[in-house]
Coordinates of C-alpha atoms in Angstrom, one line a residue:
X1 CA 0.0 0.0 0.0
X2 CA 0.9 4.0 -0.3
X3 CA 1.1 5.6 3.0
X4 CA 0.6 9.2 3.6
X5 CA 1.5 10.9 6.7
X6 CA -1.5 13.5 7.4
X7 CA 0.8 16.8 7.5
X8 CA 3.2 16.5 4.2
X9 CA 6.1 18.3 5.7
X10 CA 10.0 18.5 4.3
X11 CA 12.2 16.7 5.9
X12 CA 14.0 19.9 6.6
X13 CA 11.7 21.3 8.9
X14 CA 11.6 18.1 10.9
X15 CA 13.3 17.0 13.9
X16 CA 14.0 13.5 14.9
X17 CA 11.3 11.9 17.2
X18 CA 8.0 10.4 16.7
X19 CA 6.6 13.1 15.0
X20 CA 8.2 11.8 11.8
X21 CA 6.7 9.0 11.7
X22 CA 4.1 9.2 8.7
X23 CA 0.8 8.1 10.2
X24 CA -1.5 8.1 7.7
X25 CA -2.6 4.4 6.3
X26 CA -5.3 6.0 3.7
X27 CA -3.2 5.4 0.7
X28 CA -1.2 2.4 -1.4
X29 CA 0.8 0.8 -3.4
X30 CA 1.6 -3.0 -4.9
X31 CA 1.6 -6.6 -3.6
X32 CA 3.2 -9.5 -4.7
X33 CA 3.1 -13.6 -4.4
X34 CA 7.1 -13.4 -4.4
X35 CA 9.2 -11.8 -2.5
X36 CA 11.1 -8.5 -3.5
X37 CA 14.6 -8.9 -3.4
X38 CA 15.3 -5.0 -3.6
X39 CA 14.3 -2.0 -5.2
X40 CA 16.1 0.8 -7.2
X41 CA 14.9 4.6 -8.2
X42 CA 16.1 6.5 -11.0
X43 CA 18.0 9.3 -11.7
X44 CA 15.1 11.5 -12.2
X45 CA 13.1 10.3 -9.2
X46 CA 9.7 8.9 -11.5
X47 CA 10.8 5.2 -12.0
X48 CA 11.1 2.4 -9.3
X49 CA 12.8 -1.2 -10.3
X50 CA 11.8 -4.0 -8.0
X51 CA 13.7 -7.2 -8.5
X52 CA 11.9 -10.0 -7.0
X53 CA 12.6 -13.4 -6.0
X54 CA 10.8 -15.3 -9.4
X55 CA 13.8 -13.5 -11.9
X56 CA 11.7 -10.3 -12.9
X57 CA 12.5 -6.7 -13.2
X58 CA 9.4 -4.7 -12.7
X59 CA 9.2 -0.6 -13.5
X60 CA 6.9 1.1 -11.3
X61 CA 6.2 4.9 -13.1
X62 CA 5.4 7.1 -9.7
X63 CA 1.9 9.8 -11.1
X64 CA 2.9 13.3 -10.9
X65 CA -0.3 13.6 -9.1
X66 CA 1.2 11.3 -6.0
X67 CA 1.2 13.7 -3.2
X68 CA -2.0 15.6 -4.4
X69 CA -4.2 12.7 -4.5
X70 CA -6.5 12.1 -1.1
X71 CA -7.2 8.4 -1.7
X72 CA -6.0 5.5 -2.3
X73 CA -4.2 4.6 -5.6
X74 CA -3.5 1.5 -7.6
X75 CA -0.1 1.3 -8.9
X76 CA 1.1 -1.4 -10.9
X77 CA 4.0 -2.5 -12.7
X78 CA 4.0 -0.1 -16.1
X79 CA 6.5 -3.0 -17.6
X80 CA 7.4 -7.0 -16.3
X81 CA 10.9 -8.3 -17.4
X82 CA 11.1 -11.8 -16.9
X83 CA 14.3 -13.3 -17.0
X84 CA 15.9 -17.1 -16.7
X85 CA 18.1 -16.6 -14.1
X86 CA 18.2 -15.0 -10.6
X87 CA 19.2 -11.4 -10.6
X88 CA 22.3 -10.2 -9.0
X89 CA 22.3 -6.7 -9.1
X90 CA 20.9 -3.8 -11.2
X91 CA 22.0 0.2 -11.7
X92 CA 20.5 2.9 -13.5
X93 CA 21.8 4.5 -16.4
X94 CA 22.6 8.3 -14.8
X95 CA 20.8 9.9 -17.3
X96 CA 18.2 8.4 -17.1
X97 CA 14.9 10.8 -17.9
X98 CA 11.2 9.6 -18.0
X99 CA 10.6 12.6 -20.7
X100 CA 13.2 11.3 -23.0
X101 CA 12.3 7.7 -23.7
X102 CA 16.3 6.7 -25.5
X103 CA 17.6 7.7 -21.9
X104 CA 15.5 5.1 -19.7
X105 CA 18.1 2.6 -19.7
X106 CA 19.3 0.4 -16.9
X107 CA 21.4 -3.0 -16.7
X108 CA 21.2 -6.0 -14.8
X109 CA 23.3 -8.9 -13.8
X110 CA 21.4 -12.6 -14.4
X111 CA 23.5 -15.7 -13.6
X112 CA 26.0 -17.3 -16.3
X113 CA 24.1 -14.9 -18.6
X114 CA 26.4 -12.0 -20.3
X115 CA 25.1 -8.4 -18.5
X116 CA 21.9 -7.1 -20.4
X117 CA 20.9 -3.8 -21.4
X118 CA 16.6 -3.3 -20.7
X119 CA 14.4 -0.3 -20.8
X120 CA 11.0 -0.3 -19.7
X121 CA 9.5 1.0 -22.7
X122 CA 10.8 -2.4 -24.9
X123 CA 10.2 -5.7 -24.0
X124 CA 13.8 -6.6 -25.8
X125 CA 17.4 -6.8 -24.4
X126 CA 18.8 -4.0 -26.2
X127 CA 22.1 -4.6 -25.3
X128 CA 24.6 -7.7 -24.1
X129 CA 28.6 -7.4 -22.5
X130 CA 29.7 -10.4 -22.0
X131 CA 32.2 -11.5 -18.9
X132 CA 34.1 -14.8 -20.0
X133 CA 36.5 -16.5 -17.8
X134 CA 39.5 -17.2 -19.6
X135 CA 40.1 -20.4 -18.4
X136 CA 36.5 -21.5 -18.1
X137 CA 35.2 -20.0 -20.8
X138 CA 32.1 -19.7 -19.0
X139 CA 30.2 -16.2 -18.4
X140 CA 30.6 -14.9 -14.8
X141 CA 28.2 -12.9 -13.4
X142 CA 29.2 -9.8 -11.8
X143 CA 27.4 -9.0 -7.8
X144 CA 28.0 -5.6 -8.3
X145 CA 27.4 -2.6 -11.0
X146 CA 28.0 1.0 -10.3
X147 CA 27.9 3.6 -13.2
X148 CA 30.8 6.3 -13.8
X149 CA 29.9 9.5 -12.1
X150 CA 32.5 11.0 -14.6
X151 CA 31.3 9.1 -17.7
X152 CA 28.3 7.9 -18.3
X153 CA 29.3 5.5 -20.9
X154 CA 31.2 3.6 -18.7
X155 CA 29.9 0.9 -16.4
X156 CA 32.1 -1.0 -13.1
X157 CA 31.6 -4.8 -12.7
X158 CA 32.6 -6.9 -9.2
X159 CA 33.1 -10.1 -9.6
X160 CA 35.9 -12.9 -8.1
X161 CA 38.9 -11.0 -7.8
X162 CA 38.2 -8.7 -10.2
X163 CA 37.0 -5.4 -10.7
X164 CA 35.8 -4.7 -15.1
X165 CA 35.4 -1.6 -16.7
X166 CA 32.5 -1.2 -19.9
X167 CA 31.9 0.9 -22.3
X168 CA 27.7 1.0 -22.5
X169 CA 27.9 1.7 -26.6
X170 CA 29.9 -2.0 -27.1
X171 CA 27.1 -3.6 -27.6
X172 CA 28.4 -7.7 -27.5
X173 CA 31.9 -6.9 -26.3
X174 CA 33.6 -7.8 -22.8
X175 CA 35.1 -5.0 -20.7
X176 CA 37.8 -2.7 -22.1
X177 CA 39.7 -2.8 -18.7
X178 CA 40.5 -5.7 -16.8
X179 CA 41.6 -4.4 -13.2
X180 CA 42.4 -7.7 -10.7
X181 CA 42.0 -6.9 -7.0
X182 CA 45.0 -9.2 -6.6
X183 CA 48.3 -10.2 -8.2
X184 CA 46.8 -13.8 -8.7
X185 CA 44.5 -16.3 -7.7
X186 CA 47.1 -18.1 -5.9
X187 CA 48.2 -15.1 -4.0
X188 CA 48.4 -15.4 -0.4
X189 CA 49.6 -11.6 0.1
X190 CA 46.2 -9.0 0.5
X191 CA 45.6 -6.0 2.4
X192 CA 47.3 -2.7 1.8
X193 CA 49.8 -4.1 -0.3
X194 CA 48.3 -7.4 -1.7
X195 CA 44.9 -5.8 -2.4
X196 CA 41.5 -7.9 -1.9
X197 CA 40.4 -11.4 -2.6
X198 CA 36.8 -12.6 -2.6
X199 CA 33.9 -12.1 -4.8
X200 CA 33.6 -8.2 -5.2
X201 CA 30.5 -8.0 -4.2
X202 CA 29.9 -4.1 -3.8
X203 CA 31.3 -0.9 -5.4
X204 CA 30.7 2.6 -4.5
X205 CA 32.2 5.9 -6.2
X206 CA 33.2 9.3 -3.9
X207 CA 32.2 12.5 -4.9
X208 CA 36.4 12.5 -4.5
X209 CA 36.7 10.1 -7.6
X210 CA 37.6 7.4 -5.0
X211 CA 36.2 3.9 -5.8
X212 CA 35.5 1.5 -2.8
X213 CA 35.0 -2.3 -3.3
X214 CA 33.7 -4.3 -0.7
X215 CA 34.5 -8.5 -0.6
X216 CA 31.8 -11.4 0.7
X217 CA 35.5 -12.8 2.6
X218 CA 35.2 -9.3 4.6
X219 CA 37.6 -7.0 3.2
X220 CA 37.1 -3.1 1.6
X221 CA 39.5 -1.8 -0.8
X222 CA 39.8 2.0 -2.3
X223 CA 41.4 2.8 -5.4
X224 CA 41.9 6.5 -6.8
X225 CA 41.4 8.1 -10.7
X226 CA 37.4 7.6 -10.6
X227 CA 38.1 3.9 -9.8
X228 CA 40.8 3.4 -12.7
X229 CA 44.0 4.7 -10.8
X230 CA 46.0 2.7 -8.6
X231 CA 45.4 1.3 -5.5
X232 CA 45.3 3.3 -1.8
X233 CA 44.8 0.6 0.2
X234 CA 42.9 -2.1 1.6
X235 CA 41.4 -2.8 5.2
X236 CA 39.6 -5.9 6.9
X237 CA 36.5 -5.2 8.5
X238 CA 37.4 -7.5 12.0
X239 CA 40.8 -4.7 12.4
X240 CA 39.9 -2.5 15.1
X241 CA 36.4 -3.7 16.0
X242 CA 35.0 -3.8 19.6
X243 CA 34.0 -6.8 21.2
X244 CA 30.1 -6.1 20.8
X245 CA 31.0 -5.0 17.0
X246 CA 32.6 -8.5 16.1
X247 CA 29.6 -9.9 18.1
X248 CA 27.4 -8.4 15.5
X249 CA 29.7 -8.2 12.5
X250 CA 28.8 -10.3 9.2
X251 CA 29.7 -12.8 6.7
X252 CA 30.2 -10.5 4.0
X253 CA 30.2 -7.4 2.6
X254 CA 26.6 -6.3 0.7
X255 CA 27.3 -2.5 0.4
X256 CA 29.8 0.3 0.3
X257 CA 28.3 4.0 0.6
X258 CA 30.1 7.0 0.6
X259 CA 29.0 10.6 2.7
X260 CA 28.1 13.4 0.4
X261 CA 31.8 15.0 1.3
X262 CA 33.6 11.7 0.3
X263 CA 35.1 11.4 3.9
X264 CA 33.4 8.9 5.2
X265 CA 32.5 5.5 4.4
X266 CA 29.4 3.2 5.2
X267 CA 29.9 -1.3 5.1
X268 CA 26.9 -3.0 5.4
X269 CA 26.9 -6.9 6.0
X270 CA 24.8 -9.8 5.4
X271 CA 24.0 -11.5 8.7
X272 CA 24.8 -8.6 10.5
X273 CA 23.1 -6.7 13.3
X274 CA 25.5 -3.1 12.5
X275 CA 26.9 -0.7 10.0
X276 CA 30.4 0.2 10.1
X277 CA 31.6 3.8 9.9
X278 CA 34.8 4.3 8.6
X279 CA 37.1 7.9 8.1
X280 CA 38.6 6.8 5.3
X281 CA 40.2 11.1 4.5
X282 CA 41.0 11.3 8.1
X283 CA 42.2 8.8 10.7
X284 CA 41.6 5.7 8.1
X285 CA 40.2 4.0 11.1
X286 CA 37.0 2.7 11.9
X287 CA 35.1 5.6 13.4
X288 CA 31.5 4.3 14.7
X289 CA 28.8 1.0 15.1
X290 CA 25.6 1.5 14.3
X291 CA 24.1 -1.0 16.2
X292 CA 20.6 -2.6 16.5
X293 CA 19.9 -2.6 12.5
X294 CA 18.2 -5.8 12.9
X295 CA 19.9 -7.9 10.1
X296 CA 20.6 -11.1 11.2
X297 CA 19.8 -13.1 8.0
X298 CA 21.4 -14.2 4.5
X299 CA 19.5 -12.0 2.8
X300 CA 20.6 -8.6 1.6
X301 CA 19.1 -5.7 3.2
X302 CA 20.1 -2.6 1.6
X303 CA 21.0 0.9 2.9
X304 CA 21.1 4.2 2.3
X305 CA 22.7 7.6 3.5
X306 CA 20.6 10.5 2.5
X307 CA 22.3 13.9 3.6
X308 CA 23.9 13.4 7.5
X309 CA 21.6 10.4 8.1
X310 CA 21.6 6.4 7.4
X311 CA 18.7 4.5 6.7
X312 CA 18.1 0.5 6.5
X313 CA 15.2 -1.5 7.3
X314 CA 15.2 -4.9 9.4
X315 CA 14.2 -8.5 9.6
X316 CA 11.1 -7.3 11.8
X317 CA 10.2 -4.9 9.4
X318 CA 10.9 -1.6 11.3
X319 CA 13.0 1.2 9.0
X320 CA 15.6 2.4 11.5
X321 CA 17.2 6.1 11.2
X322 CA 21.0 6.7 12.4
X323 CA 21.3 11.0 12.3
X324 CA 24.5 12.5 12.7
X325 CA 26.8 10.8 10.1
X326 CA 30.5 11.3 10.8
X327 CA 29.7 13.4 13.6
X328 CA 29.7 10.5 16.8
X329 CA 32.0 8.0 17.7
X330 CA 31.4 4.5 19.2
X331 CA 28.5 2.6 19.5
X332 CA 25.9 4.2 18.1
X333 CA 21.7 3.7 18.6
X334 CA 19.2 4.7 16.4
X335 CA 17.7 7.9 16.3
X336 CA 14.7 6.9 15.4
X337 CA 12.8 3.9 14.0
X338 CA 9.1 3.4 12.3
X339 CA 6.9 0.1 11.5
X340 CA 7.1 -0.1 7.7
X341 CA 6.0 -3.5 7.0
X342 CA 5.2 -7.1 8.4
X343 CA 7.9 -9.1 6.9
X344 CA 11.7 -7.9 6.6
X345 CA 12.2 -4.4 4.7
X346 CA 14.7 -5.7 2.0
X347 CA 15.3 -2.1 0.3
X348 CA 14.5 1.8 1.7
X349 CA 15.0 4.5 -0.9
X350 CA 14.5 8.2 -1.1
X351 CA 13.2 10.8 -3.5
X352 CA 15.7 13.3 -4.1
X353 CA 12.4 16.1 -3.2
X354 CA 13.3 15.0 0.2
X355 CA 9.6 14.2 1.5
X356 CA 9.0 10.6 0.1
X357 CA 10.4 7.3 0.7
X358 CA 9.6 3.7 -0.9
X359 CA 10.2 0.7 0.9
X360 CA 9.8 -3.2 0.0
X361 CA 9.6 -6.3 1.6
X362 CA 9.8 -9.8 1.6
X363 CA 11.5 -12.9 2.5
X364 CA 11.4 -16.8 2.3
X365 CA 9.5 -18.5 4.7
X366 CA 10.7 -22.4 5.0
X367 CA 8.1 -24.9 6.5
X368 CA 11.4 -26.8 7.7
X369 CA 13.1 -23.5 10.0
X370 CA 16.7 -25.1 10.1
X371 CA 17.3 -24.7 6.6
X372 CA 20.3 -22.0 5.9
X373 CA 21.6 -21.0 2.8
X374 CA 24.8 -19.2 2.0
X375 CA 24.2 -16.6 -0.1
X376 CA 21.2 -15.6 -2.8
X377 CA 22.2 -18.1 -5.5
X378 CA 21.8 -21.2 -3.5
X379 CA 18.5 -19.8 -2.3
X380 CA 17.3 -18.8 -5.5
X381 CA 18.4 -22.4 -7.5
X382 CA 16.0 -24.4 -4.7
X383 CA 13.3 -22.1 -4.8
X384 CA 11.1 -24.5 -6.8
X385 CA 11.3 -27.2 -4.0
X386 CA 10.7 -25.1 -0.9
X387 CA 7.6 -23.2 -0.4
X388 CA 7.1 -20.3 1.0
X389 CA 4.7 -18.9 3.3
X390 CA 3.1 -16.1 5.6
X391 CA 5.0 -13.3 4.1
X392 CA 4.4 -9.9 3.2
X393 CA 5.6 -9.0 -0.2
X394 CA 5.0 -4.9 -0.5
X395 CA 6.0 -1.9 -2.2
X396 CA 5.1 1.0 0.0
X397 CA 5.6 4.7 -1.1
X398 CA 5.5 7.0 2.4
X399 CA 4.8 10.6 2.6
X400 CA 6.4 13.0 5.4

C-alpha cells in the first residue's frame, strides 16, 4: 500500500522523534506472491525497479499527481521483465529521464548470462557485454554494477577478484579494462599491499573520484582516478572492532556507501546486526557502530545515506534512522525507527524532493526452519522445491 503521513512536511523542517513518523494508512501501493529482493529509483526520481525473488524486473512509473491525490491509488508495474536466471544486481543509467524515452536505460546482472541492457519502454534486451572467464570460458556474473559519475558510458563490474570496466555503446563486447584486486588467484599476500580477494561483491564511487570495493570474505578496498588509478589501500573489516561489533559483525560485505563529502564510508553486511563507519580522509580507522539494525539473516538488506543520516530496514520490518553521520563515535543507537512492514524491509530508498520514501519487503519463509543458505544463488536455485509462506511482499511509497 501508499502511505501518507497527514501533515506532508519536508524533511527539513523536521526533527527526529516520533513526530516523523508518517501516520496516515489511507493510501497504497503493490503486492506481490514473491518476495522482493530489492528496489532501485532513478535518476530523475519517477521510476522504481523492484527485483523480486521469481527473476523479474518490474518498473513502477510514480503519477505526478502522488502527493496531491487524497485516496488511495493503484499502482502497478508499467513493464514486467522476466528473465531465466536469478538477478544479481541492477544500476540505472545516470541519465536516465522519463521525458526522453532513449535515456530510460538500466542493466542487470542474471546468472551465467552476459550483462543485459533493458528499458521499460521495450520488452527486448537492447544490449549484451559479456564477462568470459578465460580459463573456463564460462560467463561470470558480476554482484556488483556501479555507473561512472565522470562518464556515463562507462559501467564498473565486481566479480571474483576482479573489478571490469565497460563501455555501455559496445554492444556484445567484454570489458575494455580488466583491473584484478589481486596479483593472482594463488596469491596469499592482501591487504594494503596485496589488495582484496573474494567475490567483489559491492562498489561505491566518492564525490572525491575514490572507488571503494567491498569483498563477501570481509575486506574493503579503495582505489583513486574515478576507480581506474592505482590502488590506496585495503582494510579488513574485524581490524579495530569492539568486542560487541565482532559480536554483531557479518559474513560478508553487501554495500559500500560514501558521505556526500567523500570522507566517510558506510559497510553494510549480510547477517549482521551493525553498519560500520569508517574515516577513510582522516584517521583511516573505523570511526563508529551502528548497532541494532536488525539484520541477522542471509538476505541482503540494503542501505542508504541520505544527507547526514543512514537508513536500513530490518528482519522485523521496522525502518531504522542513524542521524549525525560522521559526527559520533562508538556505539551508536538509532535515532529513530518506524513500523514499515510485516515481513523484513529488504530495500528503503529516497526521492531526491526529500519528503517521500519507498520501501519493499519480503523474504522466504521455510516450513522446515533449520534450513540455511549461503548466499542468494543457492536460495534462489531451490526455490522450486521449498515453499514459502506467511510473508508480506509490499512496495510501500511514504509521505512526510
Amino acid at each position: 500500500m501508499l502511505h501518507r503521513s497527514q501533515a506532508i512536511r519536508t524533511r527539513k523542517s523536521q526533527t527526529h522523534d516520533t513526530s516523523r513518523v508518517p501516520s496516515g494508512m489511507d493510501a497504497f501501493l503493490h503486492r506481490w506472491t514473491k518476495s522482493l529482493m530489492a528496489i532501485c529509483r532513478s535518476p530523475d526520481g519517477t521510476s522504481i525497479l523492484t527485483s523480486t525473488s521469481d527473476n523479474a524486473l518490474e518498473t513502477f512509473i510514480l503519477p505526478p499527481d502522488l502527493l496531491a491525490s487524497t485516496s488511495p491509488q493503484r499502482l502497478d508495474p508499467y513493464s514486467t521483465q522476466p528473465n531465466p536466471e536469478p538477478v544479481y544486481a541492477t544500476a540505472f543509467h545516470p541519465s536516465y529521464a522519463l521525458q526522453d524515452p532513449a535515456s530510460t536505460l538500466y542493466i542487470a546482472s542474471l546468472r551465467a548470462l552476459p550483462i543485459r541492457l533493458y528499458s521499460p519502454f521495450s520488452q527486448s534486451i537492447l544490449a549484451s557485454y559479456p564477462l568470459i572467464s578465460p580459463t573456463t570460458e564460462e560467463y561470470i556474473a558480476p554482484h556488483s554494477l556501479l555507473f561512472s559519475s565522470q562518464n556515463p558510458s562507462v559501467f564498473f563490474t565486481g566479480s571474483s577478484n576482479l573489478i571490469s570496466l565497460f563501455d555501455i555503446n559496445r554492444n556484445g563486447e567484454g570489458p575494455a579494462e580488466r583491473m584484478p584486486t589481486v596479483p593472482s588467484k594463488r596469491s596469499k599476500t592482501i591487504g594494503s599491499v596485496g589488495g582484496i580477494k573474494g567475490i567483489v561483491s559491492a562498489l561505491g564511487l566518492s564525490s572525491e573520484g575514490i572507488l571503494a570495493a567491498g569483498t563477501f570474505s570481509r575486506w574493503v578496498g579503495l582505489y583513486d582516478g574515478q576507480g581506474r588509478g592505482g590502488s590506496l589501500g585495503a582494510f579488513q573489516l574485524r581490524d579495530d572492532a569492539s568486542e560487541e561489533e565482532e559480536a554483531g559483525s557479518g559474513t560478508g560485505v553487501t554495500q559500500v556507501l560514501w558521505s556526500a563529502d567523500g570522507r566517510y564510508l558506510c559497510v553494510a553486511e549480510r547477517c549482521s546486526d551493525g553498519i560500520s563507519v569508517w574515516d577513510i580522509r582522516g584517521t583511516g580507522k573505523r570511526l563508529a557502530w551502528l548497532r541494532a539494525r536488525g539484520g541477522r539473516t542471509n538476505q541482503r538488506l540494503g542501505v542508504e545515506v541520505v544527507g547526514g543520516e543512514v537508513w536500513t530496514g530490518g528482519v522485523d520490518g521496522t525502518v531504522r534512522i542513524w542521524d549525525g553521520l560522521g559526527m559520533k563515535e562508538g556505539v551508536v543507537d538509532p535515532s529513530w525507527e518506524f513500523k514499515a512492514h510485516e515481513d523484513a524491509v529488504s530495500s528503503t530508498t529516497w526521492h531526491f524532493s526529500g519528503s517521500v520514501l519507498a520501501s519493499c519487503s519480503g523474504q522466504r519463509h521455510f516450513h522446515d526452519s533449520n534450513i540455511e543458505f549461503d548466499d542468494f544463488d543457492q536460495r534462489a536455485s531451490n526455490n522450486a522445491s521449498l515453499p514459502t509462506y506467511g510473508s508480506e511482499n509490499s512496495l510501500k511509497i511514504w509521505a512526510f
